[in-house]
Amino acid sequence: MSKAVSALDGAIFEGFAKVEDTGLRGMITVRGDLMSKEMATAVKTVTGADMPAQRKVMDGAKGAAAWMSPDELLIIVDYDTVTKTVAALTDALSGSHALVANVSDARAVFRVSGDSSRDVLAKLAPVDFSPDVFAAGDIRRSRMAQVPAAIWGNADGSFEVICFRSVGQYVFDLLSVSATSGGEVGFHATS
C-alpha cells in the first residue's frame, strides 16, 4: 500500500509572505439541516466545536467545523482519524437526511503567513481582506484567479487556503508569485 502524501508534499515558498503546503488534513463534507439538534450534537461530538455561524469556522478540542453554505459544513480533523470520524458522523446522523463524505485526498491546503499575507490573497481573490471585515475565524468560498477556493483566517494572523488537489500546484504557484519580494503592495501590512 502506498503512503499518503499531501498535494505538494511540504512545499514552501518565502517571499514577503510565506506560503506552505500544510500537509495531510482530514476533511469531511457534511450536508444536511445545519439548524437541527442532531447536526449540532454530531459536530460537537466529533470536533468539540459548536456549530459555526454563516461564514465562520469554529475550533474545538478534536477538530474544526467550517460553514460552507446554508446546508454544508467542512469538518477538519487529523488525517489519521478521518475514517473513524466519518463513521461517527454517519452514525450520529443516521436518522436525518444527511450526506457525509471524506474529501481529504481530493483537497490541498496551504498556509499564507506574514505581515503582508492579506495583500498576497487580495491580489488573487475578489474578497475584502481588510482586518475589520475579514478576521480570525472568518471563511469565504470564492475563487483564486481561475479556480475555486476557500480561505479562512487563523488566530495567529495566518490564512488557510483550500482548493481541489488537482489544481494544487497552480494555486501554490499563484500564491508564490503573489508573495514574491518586490511585489509588495503595502496596503494591509500590520507593521
CSV table of C-alpha atoms in Angstrom, one decimal:
chain,number,residue,atom,x,y,z
A,1,MET,CA,0.0,0.0,0.0
A,2,SER,CA,1.3,3.4,-0.9
A,3,LYS,CA,1.9,6.1,1.7
A,4,ALA,CA,-0.5,9.1,1.6
A,5,VAL,CA,1.2,12.4,0.9
A,6,SER,CA,-0.2,15.9,0.6
A,7,ALA,CA,-0.6,17.6,-2.7
A,8,LEU,CA,2.8,19.2,-2.8
A,9,ASP,CA,4.5,17.2,-0.1
A,10,GLY,CA,5.5,20.0,2.2
A,11,ALA,CA,6.5,22.7,-0.4
A,12,ILE,CA,7.4,26.1,1.0
A,13,PHE,CA,7.9,29.5,-0.7
A,14,GLU,CA,9.3,32.5,1.2
A,15,GLY,CA,9.0,36.0,-0.2
A,16,PHE,CA,7.4,39.0,1.6
A,17,ALA,CA,5.0,36.4,2.9
A,18,LYS,CA,5.4,32.6,3.5
A,19,VAL,CA,3.4,30.1,1.5
A,20,GLU,CA,3.4,26.5,2.6
A,21,ASP,CA,1.7,23.2,2.0
A,22,THR,CA,0.3,22.3,5.4
A,23,GLY,CA,0.4,18.5,4.9
A,24,LEU,CA,-2.3,15.9,5.1
A,25,ARG,CA,-5.6,17.0,6.6
A,26,GLY,CA,-8.7,15.1,7.4
A,27,MET,CA,-11.6,16.9,5.6
A,28,ILE,CA,-15.2,15.7,5.6
A,29,THR,CA,-18.1,17.3,3.8
A,30,VAL,CA,-21.3,17.2,5.7
A,31,ARG,CA,-24.6,18.2,4.0
A,32,GLY,CA,-27.9,18.4,5.9
A,33,ASP,CA,-30.0,20.6,8.1
A,34,LEU,CA,-27.5,22.8,9.9
A,35,MET,CA,-30.2,24.1,12.2
A,36,SER,CA,-31.1,20.6,13.6
A,37,LYS,CA,-30.2,19.4,17.1
A,38,GLU,CA,-28.8,16.2,15.6
A,39,MET,CA,-26.3,18.1,13.4
A,40,ALA,CA,-25.2,20.3,16.3
A,41,THR,CA,-24.7,17.2,18.5
A,42,ALA,CA,-22.8,15.3,15.8
A,43,VAL,CA,-20.5,18.2,15.1
A,44,LYS,CA,-19.8,18.8,18.9
A,45,THR,CA,-19.2,15.1,19.4
A,46,VAL,CA,-16.6,14.7,16.7
A,47,THR,CA,-14.8,18.1,16.9
A,48,GLY,CA,-15.6,19.5,20.3
A,49,ALA,CA,-16.7,22.7,18.4
A,50,ASP,CA,-20.0,24.5,18.4
A,51,MET,CA,-21.9,24.9,15.1
A,52,PRO,CA,-20.4,27.7,13.1
A,53,ALA,CA,-22.4,30.7,12.1
A,54,GLN,CA,-22.6,31.8,8.5
A,55,ARG,CA,-19.1,32.4,7.0
A,56,LYS,CA,-17.4,31.2,10.3
A,57,VAL,CA,-15.0,28.5,11.4
A,58,MET,CA,-15.3,27.1,15.0
A,59,ASP,CA,-12.4,25.3,16.6
A,60,GLY,CA,-12.8,22.5,19.1
A,61,ALA,CA,-10.5,20.2,21.0
A,62,LYS,CA,-10.6,17.5,18.3
A,63,GLY,CA,-11.1,19.5,15.1
A,64,ALA,CA,-12.9,22.3,13.5
A,65,ALA,CA,-16.2,22.9,11.7
A,66,ALA,CA,-16.4,25.4,8.9
A,67,TRP,CA,-19.6,26.8,7.4
A,68,MET,CA,-19.5,26.3,3.6
A,69,SER,CA,-23.1,27.0,2.6
A,70,PRO,CA,-26.6,27.0,4.2
A,71,ASP,CA,-26.7,23.2,4.1
A,72,GLU,CA,-23.0,22.3,4.1
A,73,LEU,CA,-20.1,22.1,6.6
A,74,LEU,CA,-16.5,21.2,6.2
A,75,ILE,CA,-15.3,19.2,9.2
A,76,ILE,CA,-11.5,19.3,9.7
A,77,VAL,CA,-9.7,16.7,11.8
A,78,ASP,CA,-6.4,14.9,12.0
A,79,TYR,CA,-5.8,12.9,8.8
A,80,ASP,CA,-5.3,9.7,10.8
A,81,THR,CA,-8.8,10.0,12.4
A,82,VAL,CA,-10.8,10.8,9.4
A,83,THR,CA,-12.2,7.3,8.7
A,84,LYS,CA,-13.3,7.0,12.4
A,85,THR,CA,-14.8,10.5,12.3
A,86,VAL,CA,-16.8,9.7,9.1
A,87,ALA,CA,-18.2,6.6,10.8
A,88,ALA,CA,-19.1,8.6,13.9
A,89,LEU,CA,-20.8,11.3,11.9
A,90,THR,CA,-22.7,8.8,9.7
A,91,ASP,CA,-23.9,7.0,12.8
A,92,ALA,CA,-24.9,10.2,14.6
A,93,LEU,CA,-26.8,11.5,11.6
A,94,SER,CA,-28.4,8.1,10.6
A,95,GLY,CA,-31.9,9.3,11.3
A,96,SER,CA,-31.5,12.5,9.4
A,97,HIS,CA,-31.4,13.4,5.8
A,98,ALA,CA,-27.7,14.0,5.5
A,99,LEU,CA,-24.6,13.2,3.5
A,100,VAL,CA,-21.2,12.6,5.0
A,101,ALA,CA,-18.2,12.3,2.6
A,102,ASN,CA,-14.5,12.0,3.1
A,103,VAL,CA,-12.9,14.6,0.8
A,104,SER,CA,-9.4,14.6,2.4
A,105,ASP,CA,-7.5,13.2,-0.6
A,106,ALA,CA,-9.3,15.5,-3.0
A,107,ARG,CA,-8.1,18.7,-1.4
A,108,ALA,CA,-4.9,20.7,-1.0
A,109,VAL,CA,-4.4,23.1,1.9
A,110,PHE,CA,-1.9,26.0,2.0
A,111,ARG,CA,-1.0,28.4,4.8
A,112,VAL,CA,-0.1,32.0,3.9
A,113,SER,CA,1.6,33.9,6.8
A,114,GLY,CA,3.5,37.1,7.4
A,115,ASP,CA,2.6,40.7,8.0
A,116,SER,CA,1.5,41.2,4.3
A,117,SER,CA,-0.4,37.9,3.9
A,118,ARG,CA,-3.6,39.8,3.4
A,119,ASP,CA,-2.1,41.6,0.4
A,120,VAL,CA,-1.0,38.2,-1.2
A,121,LEU,CA,-4.6,37.0,-1.0
A,122,ALA,CA,-6.2,40.3,-2.1
A,123,LYS,CA,-4.2,40.2,-5.3
A,124,LEU,CA,-5.9,36.9,-6.2
A,125,ALA,CA,-9.4,36.7,-4.8
A,126,PRO,CA,-12.4,39.1,-5.0
A,127,VAL,CA,-12.7,39.3,-1.2
A,128,ASP,CA,-12.3,42.2,1.2
A,129,PHE,CA,-9.4,41.1,3.3
A,130,SER,CA,-9.2,44.2,5.5
A,131,PRO,CA,-8.9,43.2,9.2
A,132,ASP,CA,-12.1,44.9,10.2
A,133,VAL,CA,-14.0,42.8,7.6
A,134,PHE,CA,-12.1,39.5,7.5
A,135,ALA,CA,-11.0,38.4,10.9
A,136,ALA,CA,-9.8,35.2,12.6
A,137,GLY,CA,-12.5,32.6,12.3
A,138,ASP,CA,-13.9,34.1,9.1
A,139,ILE,CA,-14.2,31.9,6.0
A,140,ARG,CA,-15.1,32.7,2.4
A,141,ARG,CA,-15.7,30.5,-0.6
A,142,SER,CA,-14.6,32.3,-3.6
A,143,ARG,CA,-12.1,31.9,-6.5
A,144,MET,CA,-8.4,32.3,-6.6
A,145,ALA,CA,-7.6,33.6,-10.1
A,146,GLN,CA,-9.3,30.9,-12.2
A,147,VAL,CA,-10.2,28.2,-9.7
A,148,PRO,CA,-12.5,27.8,-6.7
A,149,ALA,CA,-11.0,28.1,-3.2
A,150,ALA,CA,-12.0,28.5,0.4
A,151,ILE,CA,-10.0,30.9,2.6
A,152,TRP,CA,-10.1,31.3,6.4
A,153,GLY,CA,-8.3,33.5,8.9
A,154,ASN,CA,-6.4,31.9,11.8
A,155,ALA,CA,-6.0,33.4,15.3
A,156,ASP,CA,-2.2,33.9,14.7
A,157,GLY,CA,-2.9,36.2,11.7
A,158,SER,CA,-2.1,33.5,9.0
A,159,PHE,CA,-4.6,32.2,6.5
A,160,GLU,CA,-5.5,28.8,5.2
A,161,VAL,CA,-6.4,28.2,1.6
A,162,ILE,CA,-8.2,25.0,0.5
A,163,CYS,CA,-8.5,24.1,-3.2
A,164,PHE,CA,-9.0,20.9,-5.2
A,165,ARG,CA,-5.9,18.8,-5.2
A,166,SER,CA,-5.9,18.7,-9.0
A,167,VAL,CA,-5.2,22.4,-9.1
A,168,GLY,CA,-2.9,22.4,-6.0
A,169,GLN,CA,0.3,23.2,-8.0
A,170,TYR,CA,-1.5,26.0,-9.8
A,171,VAL,CA,-2.7,27.6,-6.5
A,172,PHE,CA,0.7,27.2,-4.8
A,173,ASP,CA,2.3,28.9,-7.8
A,174,LEU,CA,-0.3,31.7,-7.8
A,175,LEU,CA,0.3,32.3,-4.1
A,176,SER,CA,4.1,32.2,-4.5
A,177,VAL,CA,4.1,34.7,-7.4
A,178,SER,CA,1.8,37.0,-5.4
A,179,ALA,CA,4.2,36.8,-2.4
A,180,THR,CA,7.4,37.3,-4.4
A,181,SER,CA,9.6,40.1,-2.9
A,182,GLY,CA,9.3,43.2,-5.0
A,183,GLY,CA,5.6,42.7,-5.4
A,184,GLU,CA,4.6,44.2,-2.1
A,185,VAL,CA,1.5,46.4,-2.1
A,186,GLY,CA,1.8,47.7,1.4
A,187,PHE,CA,-1.9,48.2,1.8
A,188,HIS,CA,-2.7,45.5,4.5
A,189,ALA,CA,0.7,45.4,6.2
A,190,THR,CA,0.3,45.2,10.0
A,191,SER,CA,3.6,46.7,10.9
